[in-house]
Coordinates of C-alpha atoms and ligand atoms in Angstrom, one line a residue:
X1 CA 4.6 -13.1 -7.1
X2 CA 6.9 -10.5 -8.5
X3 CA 5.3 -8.3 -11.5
X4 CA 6.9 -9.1 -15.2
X5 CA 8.5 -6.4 -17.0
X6 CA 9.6 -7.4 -20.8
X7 CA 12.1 -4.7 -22.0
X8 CA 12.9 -5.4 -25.9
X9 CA 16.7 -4.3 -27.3
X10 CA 17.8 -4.1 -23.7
X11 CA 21.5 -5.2 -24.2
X12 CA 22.6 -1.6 -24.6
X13 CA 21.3 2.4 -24.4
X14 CA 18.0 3.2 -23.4
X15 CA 17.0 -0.3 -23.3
X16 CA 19.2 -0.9 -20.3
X17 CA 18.6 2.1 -18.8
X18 CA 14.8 1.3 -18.8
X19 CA 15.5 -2.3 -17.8
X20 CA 17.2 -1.0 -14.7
X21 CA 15.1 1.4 -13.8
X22 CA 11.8 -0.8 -13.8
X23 CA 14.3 -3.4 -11.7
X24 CA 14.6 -1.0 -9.1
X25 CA 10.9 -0.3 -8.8
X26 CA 10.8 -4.1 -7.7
X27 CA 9.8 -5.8 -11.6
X28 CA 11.4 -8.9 -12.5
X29 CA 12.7 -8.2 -15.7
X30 CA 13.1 -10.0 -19.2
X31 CA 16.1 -8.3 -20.9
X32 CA 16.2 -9.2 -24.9
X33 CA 18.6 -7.7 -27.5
X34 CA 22.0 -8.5 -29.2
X35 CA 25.5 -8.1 -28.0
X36 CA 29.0 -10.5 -27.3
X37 CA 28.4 -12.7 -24.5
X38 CA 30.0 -10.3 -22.0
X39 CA 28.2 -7.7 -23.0
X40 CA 24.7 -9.4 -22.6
X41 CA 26.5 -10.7 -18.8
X42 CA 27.4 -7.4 -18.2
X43 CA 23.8 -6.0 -18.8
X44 CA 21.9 -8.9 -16.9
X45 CA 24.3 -7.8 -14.2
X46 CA 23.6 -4.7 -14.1
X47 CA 20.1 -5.5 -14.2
X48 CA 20.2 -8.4 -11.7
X49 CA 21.9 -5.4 -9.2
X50 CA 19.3 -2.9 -9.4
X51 CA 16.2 -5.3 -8.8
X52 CA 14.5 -8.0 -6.8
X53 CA 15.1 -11.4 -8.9
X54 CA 17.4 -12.7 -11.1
X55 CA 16.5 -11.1 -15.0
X56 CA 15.4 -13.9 -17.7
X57 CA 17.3 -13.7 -20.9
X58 CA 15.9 -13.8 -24.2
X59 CA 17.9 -13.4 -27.1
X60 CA 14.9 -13.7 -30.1
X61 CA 15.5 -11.8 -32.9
X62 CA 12.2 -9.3 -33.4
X63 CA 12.1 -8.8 -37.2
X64 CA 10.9 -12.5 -37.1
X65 CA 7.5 -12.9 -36.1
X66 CA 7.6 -16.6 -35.5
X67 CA 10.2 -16.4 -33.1
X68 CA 8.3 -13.6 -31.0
X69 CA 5.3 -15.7 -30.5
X70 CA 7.0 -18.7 -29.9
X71 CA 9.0 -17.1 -27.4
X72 CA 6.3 -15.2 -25.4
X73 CA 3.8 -17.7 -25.5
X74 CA 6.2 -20.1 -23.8
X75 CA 7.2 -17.4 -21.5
X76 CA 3.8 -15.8 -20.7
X77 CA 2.9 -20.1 -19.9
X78 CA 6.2 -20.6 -17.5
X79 CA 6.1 -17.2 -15.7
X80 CA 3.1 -15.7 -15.8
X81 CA 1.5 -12.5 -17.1
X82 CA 3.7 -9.9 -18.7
X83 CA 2.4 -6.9 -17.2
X84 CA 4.5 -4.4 -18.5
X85 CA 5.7 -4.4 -21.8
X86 CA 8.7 -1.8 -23.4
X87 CA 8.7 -1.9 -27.0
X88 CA 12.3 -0.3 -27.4
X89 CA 14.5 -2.1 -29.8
X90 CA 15.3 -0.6 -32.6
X91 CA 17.6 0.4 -35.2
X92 CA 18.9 2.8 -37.9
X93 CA 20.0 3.2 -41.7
X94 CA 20.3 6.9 -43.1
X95 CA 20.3 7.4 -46.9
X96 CA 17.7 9.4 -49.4
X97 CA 14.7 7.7 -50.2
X98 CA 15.6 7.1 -53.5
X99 CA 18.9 5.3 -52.6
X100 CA 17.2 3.6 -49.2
X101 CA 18.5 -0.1 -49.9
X102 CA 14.7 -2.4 -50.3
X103 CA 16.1 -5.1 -47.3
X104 CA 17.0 -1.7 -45.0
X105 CA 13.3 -0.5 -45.1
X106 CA 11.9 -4.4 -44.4
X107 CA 14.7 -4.9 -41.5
X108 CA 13.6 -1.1 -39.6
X109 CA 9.8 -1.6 -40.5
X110 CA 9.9 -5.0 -39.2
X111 CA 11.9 -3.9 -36.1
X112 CA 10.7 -0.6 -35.0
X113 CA 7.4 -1.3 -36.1
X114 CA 5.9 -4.3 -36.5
X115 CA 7.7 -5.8 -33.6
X116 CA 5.9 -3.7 -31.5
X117 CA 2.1 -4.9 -33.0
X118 CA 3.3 -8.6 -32.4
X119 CA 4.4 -8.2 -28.6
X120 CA 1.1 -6.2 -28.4
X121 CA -0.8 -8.8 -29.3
X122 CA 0.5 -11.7 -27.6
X123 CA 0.6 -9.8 -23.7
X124 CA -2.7 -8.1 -24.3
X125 CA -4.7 -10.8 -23.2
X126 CA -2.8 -11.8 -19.8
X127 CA -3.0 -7.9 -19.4
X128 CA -6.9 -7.8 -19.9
X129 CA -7.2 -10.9 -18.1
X130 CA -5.8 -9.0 -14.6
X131 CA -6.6 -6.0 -15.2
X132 CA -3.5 -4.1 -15.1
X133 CA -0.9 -3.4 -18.0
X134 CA 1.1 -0.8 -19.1
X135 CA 2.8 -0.8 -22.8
X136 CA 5.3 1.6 -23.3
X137 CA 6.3 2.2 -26.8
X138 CA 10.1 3.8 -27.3
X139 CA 9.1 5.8 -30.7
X140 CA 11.3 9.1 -31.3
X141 CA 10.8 12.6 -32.1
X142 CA 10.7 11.4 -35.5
X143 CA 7.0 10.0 -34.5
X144 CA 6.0 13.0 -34.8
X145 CA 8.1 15.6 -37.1
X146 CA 10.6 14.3 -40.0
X147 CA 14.1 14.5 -41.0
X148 CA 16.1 13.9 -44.3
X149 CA 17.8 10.9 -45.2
X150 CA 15.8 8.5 -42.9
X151 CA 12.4 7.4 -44.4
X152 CA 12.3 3.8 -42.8
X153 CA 12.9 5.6 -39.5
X154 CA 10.3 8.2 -39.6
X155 CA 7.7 6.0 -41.0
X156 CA 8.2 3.3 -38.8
X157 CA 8.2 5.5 -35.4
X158 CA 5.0 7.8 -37.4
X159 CA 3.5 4.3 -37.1
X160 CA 4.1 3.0 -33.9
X161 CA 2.7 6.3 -32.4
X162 CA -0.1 5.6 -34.3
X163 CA -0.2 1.9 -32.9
X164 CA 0.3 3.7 -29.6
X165 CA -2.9 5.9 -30.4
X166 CA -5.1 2.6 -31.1
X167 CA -3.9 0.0 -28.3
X168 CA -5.3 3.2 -26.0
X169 CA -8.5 3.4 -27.1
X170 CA -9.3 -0.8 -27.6
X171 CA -8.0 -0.6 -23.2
X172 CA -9.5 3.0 -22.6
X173 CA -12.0 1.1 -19.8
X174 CA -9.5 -1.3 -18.3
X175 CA -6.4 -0.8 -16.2
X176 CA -4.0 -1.0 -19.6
X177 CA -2.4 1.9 -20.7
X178 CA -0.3 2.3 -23.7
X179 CA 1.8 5.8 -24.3
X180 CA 4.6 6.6 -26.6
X181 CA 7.8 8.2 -25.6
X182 CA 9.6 10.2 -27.9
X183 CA 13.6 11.0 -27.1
X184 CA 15.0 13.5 -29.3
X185 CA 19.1 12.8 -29.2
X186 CA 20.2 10.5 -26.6
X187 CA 24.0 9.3 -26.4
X188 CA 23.5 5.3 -27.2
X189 CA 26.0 3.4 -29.9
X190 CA 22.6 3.6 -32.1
X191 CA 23.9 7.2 -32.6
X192 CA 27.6 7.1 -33.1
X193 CA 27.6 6.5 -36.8
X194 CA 25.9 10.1 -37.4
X195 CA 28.1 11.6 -34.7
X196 CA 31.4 10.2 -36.4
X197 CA 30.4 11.1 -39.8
X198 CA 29.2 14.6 -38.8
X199 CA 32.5 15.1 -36.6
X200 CA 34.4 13.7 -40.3
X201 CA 32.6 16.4 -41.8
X202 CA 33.2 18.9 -40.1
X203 CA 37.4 17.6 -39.3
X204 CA 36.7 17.8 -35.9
X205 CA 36.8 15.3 -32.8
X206 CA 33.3 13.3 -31.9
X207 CA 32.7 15.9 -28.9
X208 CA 32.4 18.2 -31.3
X209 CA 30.5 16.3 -33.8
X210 CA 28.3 15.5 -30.9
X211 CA 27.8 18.9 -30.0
X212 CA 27.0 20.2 -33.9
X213 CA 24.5 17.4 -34.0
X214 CA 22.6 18.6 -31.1
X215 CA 23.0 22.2 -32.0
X216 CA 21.4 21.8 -35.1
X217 CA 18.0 20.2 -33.7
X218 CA 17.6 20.1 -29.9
X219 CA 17.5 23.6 -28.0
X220 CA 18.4 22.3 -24.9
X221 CA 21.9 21.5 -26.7
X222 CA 22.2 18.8 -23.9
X223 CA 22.2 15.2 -24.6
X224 CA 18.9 13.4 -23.1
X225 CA 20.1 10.8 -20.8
X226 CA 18.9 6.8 -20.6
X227 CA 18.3 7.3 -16.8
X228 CA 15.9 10.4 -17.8
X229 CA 14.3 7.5 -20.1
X230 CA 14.0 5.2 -17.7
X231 CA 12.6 7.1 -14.9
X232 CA 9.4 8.3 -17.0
X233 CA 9.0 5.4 -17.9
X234 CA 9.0 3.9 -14.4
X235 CA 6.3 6.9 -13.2
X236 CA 4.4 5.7 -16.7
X237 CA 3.9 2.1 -14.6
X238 CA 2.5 4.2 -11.1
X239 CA -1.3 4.4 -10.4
X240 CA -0.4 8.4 -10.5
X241 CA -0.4 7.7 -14.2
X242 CA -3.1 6.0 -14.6
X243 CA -5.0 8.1 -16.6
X244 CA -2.2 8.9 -19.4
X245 CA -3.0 6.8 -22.4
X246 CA -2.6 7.0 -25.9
X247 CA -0.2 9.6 -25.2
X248 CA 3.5 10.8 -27.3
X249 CA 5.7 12.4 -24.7
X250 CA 8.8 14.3 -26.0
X251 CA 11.7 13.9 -24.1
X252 CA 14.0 16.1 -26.6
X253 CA 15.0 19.4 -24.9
X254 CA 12.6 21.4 -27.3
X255 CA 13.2 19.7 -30.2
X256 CA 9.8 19.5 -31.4
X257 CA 8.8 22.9 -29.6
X258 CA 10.4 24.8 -32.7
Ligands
NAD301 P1 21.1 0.8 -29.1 O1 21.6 0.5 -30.4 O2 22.0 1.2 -28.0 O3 20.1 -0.4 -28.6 C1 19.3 -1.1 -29.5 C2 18.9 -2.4 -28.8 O4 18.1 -3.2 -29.7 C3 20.1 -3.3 -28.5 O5 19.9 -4.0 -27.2 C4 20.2 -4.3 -29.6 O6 20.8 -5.5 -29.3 C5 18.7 -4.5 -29.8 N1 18.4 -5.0 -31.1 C6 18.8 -4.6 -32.4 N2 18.3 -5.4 -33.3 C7 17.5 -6.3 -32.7 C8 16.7 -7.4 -33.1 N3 16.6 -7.7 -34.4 N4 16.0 -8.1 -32.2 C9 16.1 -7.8 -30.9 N5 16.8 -6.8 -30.4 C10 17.5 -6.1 -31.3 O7 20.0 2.0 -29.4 P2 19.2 3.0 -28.4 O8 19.7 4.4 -28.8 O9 19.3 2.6 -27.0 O10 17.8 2.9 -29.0 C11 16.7 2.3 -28.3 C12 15.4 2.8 -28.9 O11 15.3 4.2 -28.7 C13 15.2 2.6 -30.4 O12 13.9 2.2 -30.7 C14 15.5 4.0 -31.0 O13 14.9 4.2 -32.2 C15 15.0 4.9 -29.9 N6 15.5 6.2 -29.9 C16 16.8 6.5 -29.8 C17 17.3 7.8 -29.8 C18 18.8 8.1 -29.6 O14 19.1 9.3 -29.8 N7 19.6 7.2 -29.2 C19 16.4 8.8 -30.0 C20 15.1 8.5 -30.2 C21 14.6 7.2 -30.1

């Protein structure tokens, strides 16, 4: 039987980019995330394209825990083991701490964080039970060094490379693995807001605003690309990387070489 592969908040960005990239290695895949109806066609498209089998479509909303376990539970009891699992959805909201709106924090903790523990949890056990699994945890640069005006961000990705850390070490003696990935500036719509109010800033045009975001942090001054994403990802699945766990790999053109 075809192998599993969940990809959360794949509608769009590096999601989708993963989600293709694991269909091309010959996974079935389970596309989740938010869009218009033709965008969500467009992605499963793509998807269905690059890969074996016909994706499967979930559309549960992960800042709601009850709706993630009912939702793979009845999927791990229709198709089967999971057996790799991409936390990647997530989201963004930039203000000073002191400002940070209370429902922001909840929404990005519950999303970029706890999301993550809850699909953990529920594919662990198929994982164990086979004795192969690899969870691959879409954190950020800011899992491992800060910036200003995004507390929820940087906690929630600080955490999830610490969830990384721990899910390692509980499958260290079984054929699980579970590593973090951490892209410094890559050009997804979860971006454009900080390139159009920096290009606003400056009166310029978004190339511009683009290129002063990345001159400011990432060395490379190149944006990282989803296809880059995906295809460390796909090598993260291989037996040749079997012995990488508990990992955080920049992706970030330097970024957190400085
Ligand atoms: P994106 O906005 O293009 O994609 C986000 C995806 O998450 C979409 O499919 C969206 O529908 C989905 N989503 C949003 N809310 C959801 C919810 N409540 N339930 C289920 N799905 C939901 O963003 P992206 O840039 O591709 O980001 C993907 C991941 O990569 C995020 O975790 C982000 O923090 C991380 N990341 C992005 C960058 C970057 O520069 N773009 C850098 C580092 C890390």
């Amino acid at each position: 039987m075809t192998q599993l592969a969940l990809v959360t908040g794949s509608t769009s960005g590096i999601g989708l980019g993963i989600a293709k990239s694991l269909a091309e290695a010959g996974y079935r895949l389970i596309i989740n995330g938010f869009g218009e109806p033709e965008v969500i066609d467009q992605a499963l498209a793509n998807v269905d394209a690059a890969g074996p089998e016909s994706p499967i479509y979930i559309g549960t909303d992960l800042t709601q825990p009850q709706a993630i376990d009912m939702a793979l539970s009845e999927l791990i009891e229709s198709d089967g083991p999971i057996s790799v699992l991409v936390n990647n959805a997530g989201m963004q909201f930039t203000a000073p701490v002191d400002e940070f709106p209370v429902d922001k924090w909840d929404q990005i903790i519950a999303l970029n964080l706890s999301a993550a523990f809850h699909t953990t949890r529920l594919c662990l056990p198929a994982m164990k039970a086979q004795n192969f699994g690899r969870i691959i945890n879409i954190a950020s640069v800011h899992g491992l060094v800060a910036s200003v005006n995004k507390p929820a961000y940087v906690a929630a990705k600080h955490g999830l490379v610490g969830l990384t850390k721990a899910t390692a070490l509980e499958t260290a003696e079984i054929n699980v693995t579970c590593n973090a990935i951490c892209p410094g500036w890559t050009h997804t719509p979860l971006i454009q807001t900080q390139i159009e109010r920096r290009a606003e800033e400056l009166n310029t045009t978004i190339e511009e605003g683009g290129r002063a975001l990345l001159a400011e942090k990432q060395p490379s001054k190149e944006f990282v690309t989803t296809d880059q994403l995906g295809a460390l990802t796909r090598f993260l699945c291989t037996d040749a990387a079997s012995q990488i766990t508990g990992a955080s790999l920049p992706v970030d053109g330097g970024w957190t070489a400085q």
